[in-house]
PDB file of C-alpha atoms in Angstrom:
ATOM      1  CA  MET H1016       4.788  26.776  26.170  1.00  0.00           C
ATOM      2  CA  LEU H1017       6.282  23.391  26.984  1.00  0.00           C
ATOM      3  CA  GLN H1018       5.363  20.555  24.645  1.00  0.00           C
ATOM      4  CA  ARG H1019       4.876  17.035  25.858  1.00  0.00           C
ATOM      5  CA  ALA H1020       7.095  14.325  24.403  1.00  0.00           C
ATOM      6  CA  PRO H1021       5.307  12.459  21.619  1.00  0.00           C
ATOM      7  CA  ASN H1022       3.690   9.180  22.481  1.00  0.00           C
ATOM      8  CA  SER H1023       5.238   6.748  19.955  1.00  0.00           C
ATOM      9  CA  GLU H1024       2.429   4.204  20.255  1.00  0.00           C
ATOM     10  CA  ARG H1025      -0.204   6.906  19.705  1.00  0.00           C
ATOM     11  CA  ASP H1026       1.728   8.375  16.726  1.00  0.00           C
ATOM     12  CA  LEU H1027       2.103   4.930  15.155  1.00  0.00           C
ATOM     13  CA  SER H1028      -1.637   4.375  15.541  1.00  0.00           C
ATOM     14  CA  ALA H1029      -2.345   7.755  13.925  1.00  0.00           C
ATOM     15  CA  ALA H1030      -0.004   6.964  11.030  1.00  0.00           C
ATOM     16  CA  ASP H1031      -1.704   3.667  10.467  1.00  0.00           C
ATOM     17  CA  LEU H1032      -5.083   5.414  10.498  1.00  0.00           C
ATOM     18  CA  ALA H1033      -3.804   7.964   7.944  1.00  0.00           C
ATOM     19  CA  TYR H1034      -2.437   5.112   5.800  1.00  0.00           C
ATOM     20  CA  GLY H1035      -5.736   3.269   5.803  1.00  0.00           C
ATOM     21  CA  GLY H1036      -7.679   6.511   5.344  1.00  0.00           C
ATOM     22  CA  ILE H1037      -5.735   7.470   2.189  1.00  0.00           C
ATOM     23  CA  ILE H1038      -6.192   4.012   0.723  1.00  0.00           C
ATOM     24  CA  ASP H1039      -9.942   4.274   1.410  1.00  0.00           C
ATOM     25  CA  LEU H1040     -10.096   7.642  -0.435  1.00  0.00           C
ATOM     26  CA  VAL H1041      -8.579   5.916  -3.439  1.00  0.00           C
ATOM     27  CA  LEU H1042     -10.752   2.850  -3.236  1.00  0.00           C
ATOM     28  CA  ASN H1043     -13.900   5.027  -2.939  1.00  0.00           C
ATOM     29  CA  SER H1044     -12.720   7.086  -5.973  1.00  0.00           C
ATOM     30  CA  GLU H1045     -12.492  10.282  -3.849  1.00  0.00           C
ATOM     31  CA  LEU H1046      -8.878  10.403  -4.973  1.00  0.00           C
ATOM     32  CA  ARG H1047      -8.386   9.428  -8.640  1.00  0.00           C
ATOM     33  CA  PRO H1048      -5.297   8.431 -10.639  1.00  0.00           C
ATOM     34  CA  GLY H1049      -3.403  11.591 -11.704  1.00  0.00           C
ATOM     35  CA  GLU H1050      -5.042  13.773  -9.050  1.00  0.00           C
ATOM     36  CA  ARG H1051      -2.791  15.917  -6.962  1.00  0.00           C
ATOM     37  CA  THR H1052      -3.194  16.459  -3.247  1.00  0.00           C
ATOM     38  CA  SER H1053      -1.086  17.604  -0.279  1.00  0.00           C
ATOM     39  CA  VAL H1054      -0.381  16.875   3.365  1.00  0.00           C
ATOM     40  CA  ASN H1055      -2.612  19.757   4.446  1.00  0.00           C
ATOM     41  CA  LEU H1056      -5.517  18.699   2.323  1.00  0.00           C
ATOM     42  CA  LEU H1057      -5.333  15.079   3.372  1.00  0.00           C
ATOM     43  CA  ALA H1058      -4.908  16.024   7.065  1.00  0.00           C
ATOM     44  CA  ALA H1059      -8.065  18.089   6.850  1.00  0.00           C
ATOM     45  CA  ARG H1060     -10.059  15.453   4.942  1.00  0.00           C
ATOM     46  CA  LEU H1061      -9.022  12.671   7.316  1.00  0.00           C
ATOM     47  CA  ASP H1062      -9.050  14.857  10.519  1.00  0.00           C
ATOM     48  CA  ILE H1063      -5.630  13.561  11.417  1.00  0.00           C
ATOM     49  CA  GLY H1064      -2.432  15.521  12.222  1.00  0.00           C
ATOM     50  CA  ARG H1065       0.069  16.497   9.542  1.00  0.00           C
ATOM     51  CA  THR H1066       2.926  14.402  10.979  1.00  0.00           C
ATOM     52  CA  PRO H1067       1.143  10.970  10.785  1.00  0.00           C
ATOM     53  CA  VAL H1068      -0.239  11.990   7.360  1.00  0.00           C
ATOM     54  CA  LYS H1069       3.305  12.742   6.101  1.00  0.00           C
ATOM     55  CA  GLU H1070       4.450   9.303   7.424  1.00  0.00           C
ATOM     56  CA  ALA H1071       1.545   7.620   5.622  1.00  0.00           C
ATOM     57  CA  ILE H1072       2.293   9.448   2.364  1.00  0.00           C
ATOM     58  CA  THR H1073       5.939   8.470   2.513  1.00  0.00           C
ATOM     59  CA  ARG H1074       4.956   4.840   3.041  1.00  0.00           C
ATOM     60  CA  LEU H1075       2.493   4.889   0.129  1.00  0.00           C
ATOM     61  CA  GLN H1076       5.056   6.527  -2.098  1.00  0.00           C
ATOM     62  CA  THR H1077       7.482   3.738  -1.323  1.00  0.00           C
ATOM     63  CA  GLU H1078       4.741   1.164  -2.062  1.00  0.00           C
ATOM     64  CA  GLY H1079       4.015   2.819  -5.400  1.00  0.00           C
ATOM     65  CA  LEU H1080       0.443   4.111  -4.825  1.00  0.00           C
ATOM     66  CA  LEU H1081       1.485   7.773  -4.609  1.00  0.00           C
ATOM     67  CA  SER H1082       4.387   9.789  -6.136  1.00  0.00           C
ATOM     68  CA  VAL H1083       5.850  13.181  -5.447  1.00  0.00           C
ATOM     69  CA  ALA H1084       4.143  16.079  -7.321  1.00  0.00           C
ATOM     70  CA  GLY H1085       5.913  19.445  -7.127  1.00  0.00           C
ATOM     71  CA  ARG H1086       7.687  20.764  -4.038  1.00  0.00           C
ATOM     72  CA  SER H1087       5.010  19.852  -1.490  1.00  0.00           C
ATOM     73  CA  GLY H1088       2.396  17.809  -3.180  1.00  0.00           C
ATOM     74  CA  THR H1089       1.674  14.155  -3.907  1.00  0.00           C
ATOM     75  CA  MET H1090      -0.268  12.440  -6.700  1.00  0.00           C
ATOM     76  CA  VAL H1091      -2.158   9.162  -7.054  1.00  0.00           C
ATOM     77  CA  ASN H1092      -0.215   7.136  -9.621  1.00  0.00           C
ATOM     78  CA  ARG H1093      -1.991   6.135 -12.803  1.00  0.00           C
ATOM     79  CA  ILE H1094      -2.589   2.427 -13.449  1.00  0.00           C
ATOM     80  CA  ASP H1095       0.211   1.084 -15.553  1.00  0.00           C
ATOM     81  CA  ARG H1096      -0.241  -2.075 -17.727  1.00  0.00           C
ATOM     82  CA  GLU H1097       3.289  -3.374 -17.103  1.00  0.00           C
ATOM     83  CA  GLN H1098       3.022  -2.793 -13.368  1.00  0.00           C
ATOM     84  CA  THR H1099      -0.297  -4.642 -13.304  1.00  0.00           C
ATOM     85  CA  GLN H1100       1.225  -7.607 -15.099  1.00  0.00           C
ATOM     86  CA  GLN H1101       4.133  -7.542 -12.663  1.00  0.00           C
ATOM     87  CA  LEU H1102       1.824  -7.565  -9.683  1.00  0.00           C
ATOM     88  CA  PHE H1103      -0.081 -10.574 -10.997  1.00  0.00           C
ATOM     89  CA  ALA H1104       3.134 -12.458 -11.776  1.00  0.00           C
ATOM     90  CA  LEU H1105       4.163 -11.896  -8.191  1.00  0.00           C
ATOM     91  CA  ARG H1106       0.747 -13.015  -6.941  1.00  0.00           C
ATOM     92  CA  ARG H1107       1.051 -16.272  -8.950  1.00  0.00           C
ATOM     93  CA  ALA H1108       4.444 -16.894  -7.437  1.00  0.00           C
ATOM     94  CA  LEU H1109       3.330 -16.181  -3.832  1.00  0.00           C
ATOM     95  CA  GLU H1110       0.171 -18.284  -4.153  1.00  0.00           C
ATOM     96  CA  ASP H1111       2.067 -21.137  -5.728  1.00  0.00           C
ATOM     97  CA  PHE H1112       4.393 -21.132  -2.772  1.00  0.00           C
ATOM     98  CA  ALA H1113       1.508 -20.834  -0.358  1.00  0.00           C
ATOM     99  CA  ALA H1114      -0.251 -23.829  -1.890  1.00  0.00           C
ATOM    100  CA  GLU H1115       2.544 -26.223  -0.678  1.00  0.00           C
ATOM    101  CA  GLY H1116       2.400 -24.862   2.828  1.00  0.00           C
ATOM    102  CA  ALA H1117      -1.359 -24.786   3.030  1.00  0.00           C
ATOM    103  CA  VAL H1118      -1.599 -28.399   1.987  1.00  0.00           C
ATOM    104  CA  GLU H1119       0.868 -29.363   4.734  1.00  0.00           C
ATOM    105  CA  ASN H1120      -0.203 -27.083   7.500  1.00  0.00           C
ATOM    106  CA  ALA H1121      -3.815 -26.078   7.100  1.00  0.00           C
ATOM    107  CA  THR H1122      -5.923 -27.118  10.118  1.00  0.00           C
ATOM    108  CA  THR H1123      -9.502 -28.302  10.066  1.00  0.00           C
ATOM    109  CA  LYS H1124     -10.452 -24.874  11.449  1.00  0.00           C
ATOM    110  CA  ASP H1125      -8.454 -23.128   8.630  1.00  0.00           C
ATOM    111  CA  ILE H1126     -10.277 -25.037   6.007  1.00  0.00           C
ATOM    112  CA  SER H1127     -13.658 -24.441   7.682  1.00  0.00           C
ATOM    113  CA  GLU H1128     -12.982 -20.692   7.701  1.00  0.00           C
ATOM    114  CA  ILE H1129     -12.024 -20.769   4.023  1.00  0.00           C
ATOM    115  CA  ARG H1130     -15.214 -22.580   3.140  1.00  0.00           C
ATOM    116  CA  LYS H1131     -17.324 -20.084   5.094  1.00  0.00           C
ATOM    117  CA  CYS H1132     -15.586 -17.287   3.074  1.00  0.00           C
ATOM    118  CA  LEU H1133     -16.455 -19.221  -0.112  1.00  0.00           C
ATOM    119  CA  GLN H1134     -20.080 -19.090   0.927  1.00  0.00           C
ATOM    120  CA  LYS H1135     -19.781 -15.338   1.484  1.00  0.00           C
ATOM    121  CA  LEU H1136     -18.331 -14.995  -2.014  1.00  0.00           C
ATOM    122  CA  GLY H1137     -21.370 -16.835  -3.370  1.00  0.00           C
ATOM    123  CA  ARG H1138     -23.685 -14.331  -1.721  1.00  0.00           C
ATOM    124  CA  SER H1139     -21.960 -11.297  -3.163  1.00  0.00           C
ATOM    125  CA  ASN H1140     -24.225  -8.924  -5.052  1.00  0.00           C
ATOM    126  CA  THR H1141     -21.872  -5.929  -5.609  1.00  0.00           C
ATOM    127  CA  THR H1142     -18.318  -5.477  -6.863  1.00  0.00           C
ATOM    128  CA  ALA H1143     -17.279  -4.143  -3.422  1.00  0.00           C
ATOM    129  CA  GLU H1144     -18.736  -7.197  -1.591  1.00  0.00           C
ATOM    130  CA  PHE H1145     -17.061  -9.565  -4.008  1.00  0.00           C
ATOM    131  CA  VAL H1146     -13.652  -7.874  -3.898  1.00  0.00           C
ATOM    132  CA  ARG H1147     -13.594  -7.764  -0.114  1.00  0.00           C
ATOM    133  CA  ALA H1148     -14.642 -11.446   0.148  1.00  0.00           C
ATOM    134  CA  ASN H1149     -12.126 -12.416  -2.536  1.00  0.00           C
ATOM    135  CA  VAL H1150      -9.297 -10.682  -0.718  1.00  0.00           C
ATOM    136  CA  GLU H1151     -10.267 -12.470   2.517  1.00  0.00           C
ATOM    137  CA  PHE H1152     -10.485 -15.823   0.688  1.00  0.00           C
ATOM    138  CA  HIS H1153      -7.056 -15.723  -0.788  1.00  0.00           C
ATOM    139  CA  SER H1154      -5.571 -14.224   2.448  1.00  0.00           C
ATOM    140  CA  LEU H1155      -6.980 -17.123   4.453  1.00  0.00           C
ATOM    141  CA  ILE H1156      -5.302 -19.615   2.068  1.00  0.00           C
ATOM    142  CA  VAL H1157      -2.019 -17.872   2.313  1.00  0.00           C
ATOM    143  CA  ALA H1158      -2.310 -17.664   6.159  1.00  0.00           C
ATOM    144  CA  ALA H1159      -3.007 -21.367   6.293  1.00  0.00           C
ATOM    145  CA  ALA H1160       0.521 -21.949   4.923  1.00  0.00           C
ATOM    146  CA  GLY H1161       1.810 -20.938   8.347  1.00  0.00           C
ATOM    147  CA  ASN H1162       4.546 -18.560   7.101  1.00  0.00           C
ATOM    148  CA  PRO H1163       4.207 -15.014   8.686  1.00  0.00           C
ATOM    149  CA  PHE H1164       6.651 -13.504   6.160  1.00  0.00           C
ATOM    150  CA  LEU H1165       4.567 -14.752   3.316  1.00  0.00           C
ATOM    151  CA  VAL H1166       1.452 -13.324   4.907  1.00  0.00           C
ATOM    152  CA  ARG H1167       3.063  -9.913   5.233  1.00  0.00           C
ATOM    153  CA  PHE H1168       4.269  -9.738   1.641  1.00  0.00           C
ATOM    154  CA  PHE H1169       0.937 -11.034   0.352  1.00  0.00           C
ATOM    155  CA  SER H1170      -1.012  -8.513   2.466  1.00  0.00           C
ATOM    156  CA  GLN H1171       0.802  -5.637   0.798  1.00  0.00           C
ATOM    157  CA  LEU H1172       0.401  -7.129  -2.651  1.00  0.00           C
ATOM    158  CA  GLN H1173      -3.347  -7.504  -2.044  1.00  0.00           C
ATOM    159  CA  ILE H1174      -3.689  -3.838  -1.205  1.00  0.00           C
ATOM    160  CA  GLN H1175      -2.155  -2.857  -4.520  1.00  0.00           C
ATOM    161  CA  LEU H1176      -4.189  -5.356  -6.542  1.00  0.00           C
ATOM    162  CA  GLN H1177      -7.361  -4.297  -4.700  1.00  0.00           C
ATOM    163  CA  ILE H1178      -6.762  -0.672  -5.703  1.00  0.00           C
ATOM    164  CA  VAL H1179      -6.228  -1.712  -9.348  1.00  0.00           C
ATOM    165  CA  THR H1180      -9.477  -3.705  -9.197  1.00  0.00           C
ATOM    166  CA  TYR H1181     -11.491  -0.834  -7.626  1.00  0.00           C
ATOM    167  CA  LEU H1182     -10.175   1.816  -9.949  1.00  0.00           C
ATOM    168  CA  LEU H1183     -11.050  -0.250 -13.005  1.00  0.00           C
ATOM    169  CA  ARG H1184     -14.340  -1.594 -11.686  1.00  0.00           C
ATOM    170  CA  ARG H1185     -17.520  -1.521 -13.709  1.00  0.00           C
ATOM    171  CA  GLY H1186     -21.038  -2.611 -12.729  1.00  0.00           C
ATOM    172  CA  PHE H1187     -21.338  -5.972 -10.908  1.00  0.00           C
ATOM    173  CA  ASP H1188     -21.069  -8.798 -13.469  1.00  0.00           C
ATOM    174  CA  LYS H1189     -22.978 -11.708 -11.893  1.00  0.00           C
ATOM    175  CA  LYS H1190     -22.036 -14.135 -14.701  1.00  0.00           C
ATOM    176  CA  ALA H1191     -18.326 -13.409 -14.241  1.00  0.00           C
ATOM    177  CA  ALA H1192     -18.686 -13.559 -10.432  1.00  0.00           C
ATOM    178  CA  ASP H1193     -20.356 -17.011 -10.728  1.00  0.00           C
ATOM    179  CA  ALA H1194     -17.445 -18.243 -12.896  1.00  0.00           C
ATOM    180  CA  ARG H1195     -14.906 -17.012 -10.361  1.00  0.00           C
ATOM    181  CA  HIS H1196     -16.958 -18.679  -7.644  1.00  0.00           C
ATOM    182  CA  ARG H1197     -16.704 -22.062  -9.389  1.00  0.00           C
ATOM    183  CA  GLU H1198     -12.911 -21.542  -9.549  1.00  0.00           C
ATOM    184  CA  HIS H1199     -12.870 -20.864  -5.851  1.00  0.00           C
ATOM    185  CA  GLU H1200     -14.854 -24.041  -5.210  1.00  0.00           C
ATOM    186  CA  THR H1201     -12.214 -26.069  -7.157  1.00  0.00           C
ATOM    187  CA  ILE H1202      -9.515 -24.462  -5.055  1.00  0.00           C
ATOM    188  CA  VAL H1203     -11.241 -25.378  -1.737  1.00  0.00           C
ATOM    189  CA  LYS H1204     -11.843 -28.966  -2.825  1.00  0.00           C
ATOM    190  CA  ALA H1205      -8.201 -29.370  -3.732  1.00  0.00           C
ATOM    191  CA  LEU H1206      -7.131 -28.076  -0.331  1.00  0.00           C
ATOM    192  CA  GLU H1207      -9.572 -30.335   1.450  1.00  0.00           C
ATOM    193  CA  LYS H1208      -8.045 -33.298  -0.423  1.00  0.00           C
ATOM    194  CA  ARG H1209      -4.498 -32.093   0.390  1.00  0.00           C
ATOM    195  CA  ASP H1210      -3.605 -32.272  -3.293  1.00  0.00           C
ATOM    196  CA  ALA H1211      -0.861 -29.712  -3.865  1.00  0.00           C
ATOM    197  CA  LYS H1212      -0.628 -30.265  -7.645  1.00  0.00           C
ATOM    198  CA  VAL H1213      -4.327 -29.759  -8.255  1.00  0.00           C
ATOM    199  CA  LEU H1214      -4.397 -26.773  -5.811  1.00  0.00           C
ATOM    200  CA  LYS H1215      -1.506 -25.077  -7.556  1.00  0.00           C
ATOM    201  CA  ASN H1216      -3.121 -25.527 -10.967  1.00  0.00           C
ATOM    202  CA  ALA H1217      -6.454 -24.261  -9.704  1.00  0.00           C
ATOM    203  CA  LEU H1218      -4.852 -21.161  -8.203  1.00  0.00           C
ATOM    204  CA  ARG H1219      -2.830 -20.457 -11.377  1.00  0.00           C
ATOM    205  CA  THR H1220      -5.952 -20.784 -13.568  1.00  0.00           C
ATOM    206  CA  HIS H1221      -7.919 -18.498 -11.305  1.00  0.00           C
ATOM    207  CA  VAL H1222      -5.237 -15.763 -11.091  1.00  0.00           C
ATOM    208  CA  MET H1223      -4.654 -15.906 -14.911  1.00  0.00           C
ATOM    209  CA  THR H1224      -8.377 -15.496 -15.588  1.00  0.00           C
ATOM    210  CA  THR H1225      -8.565 -12.582 -13.133  1.00  0.00           C
ATOM    211  CA  GLU H1226      -5.521 -10.948 -14.714  1.00  0.00           C
ATOM    212  CA  SER H1227      -6.993 -11.285 -18.239  1.00  0.00           C
ATOM    213  CA  ALA H1228     -10.260  -9.648 -17.076  1.00  0.00           C
ATOM    214  CA  ILE H1229      -8.377  -6.734 -15.391  1.00  0.00           C
ATOM    215  CA  LEU H1230      -6.192  -6.161 -18.414  1.00  0.00           C
ATOM    216  CA  ALA H1231      -9.192  -6.230 -20.789  1.00  0.00           C
ATOM    217  CA  THR H1232     -10.818  -3.562 -18.641  1.00  0.00           C
ATOM    218  CA  LEU H1233      -7.671  -1.533 -18.637  1.00  0.00           C
ATOM    219  CA  THR H1234      -7.529  -1.724 -22.442  1.00  0.00           C
ATOM    220  CA  ASP H1235     -11.121  -0.378 -22.620  1.00  0.00           C
ATOM    221  CA  SER H1236     -10.163   2.411 -20.190  1.00  0.00           C
ATOM    222  CA  GLU H1237      -7.137   3.353 -22.264  1.00  0.00           C
ATOM    223  CA  LYS H1238      -9.254   3.499 -25.463  1.00  0.00           C
ATOM    224  CA  ARG H1239     -11.749   5.819 -23.807  1.00  0.00           C
ATOM    225  CA  GLU H1240      -8.950   8.153 -22.610  1.00  0.00           C
ATOM    226  CA  ARG H1241      -7.496   8.328 -26.143  1.00  0.00           C
ATOM    227  CA  THR H1242     -10.890   9.128 -27.580  1.00  0.00           C
ATOM    228  CA  LEU H1243     -11.448  11.880 -25.081  1.00  0.00           C
ATOM    229  CA  ARG H1244      -8.070  13.423 -25.742  1.00  0.00           C
ATOM    230  CA  ARG H1245      -8.899  13.615 -29.493  1.00  0.00           C
ATOM    231  CA  LYS H1246     -12.023  15.630 -28.831  1.00  0.00           C
TER     232      LYS H1246
END
């Protein structure tokens, strides 16, 4: 039987769908850190062909979410404290750079969209809602800097940080969310005033507070794992 030549546009779309689908499985805790899976299992779960799933796995292994397990398997990497600290250090550097560009290049429309997202953050009642709105908020600030390369790097970083946040999530903490919301308000006001120094300081404070909370949760998780191993 003759086979038709592959449609590269269709294959790329399928690979992107597989990539997003695997990330969603991790975010929804359907794939947990340390859990092994395979191309065949993922293709069946996502209802996508093996070739685009293999491409997505290779991409995610390169990005550090997955690693090779055995001859034909793959595994979700466990959350590593040092890696988490490195991700947040990179985030601080990228947002620091973005602050300069956003102050210079943000349009009235950009700032209006950021403020709308701030309102969405204030209405969040679940961890998932807050994390999604938070990702959008910071992505909008970075986009306002007007540097497409920065947007691309930050987008990939946000995916990895979002996964860390979801995997370590607890019940929704309204008090903590309100505190982060006040930090976001300070960030928006600094951008509206075009004050790069205040904006940088506000972003740094916010990121450091978020990192401290994540690392504290990671410490608790590590303690629970050690306790379970002793039993």
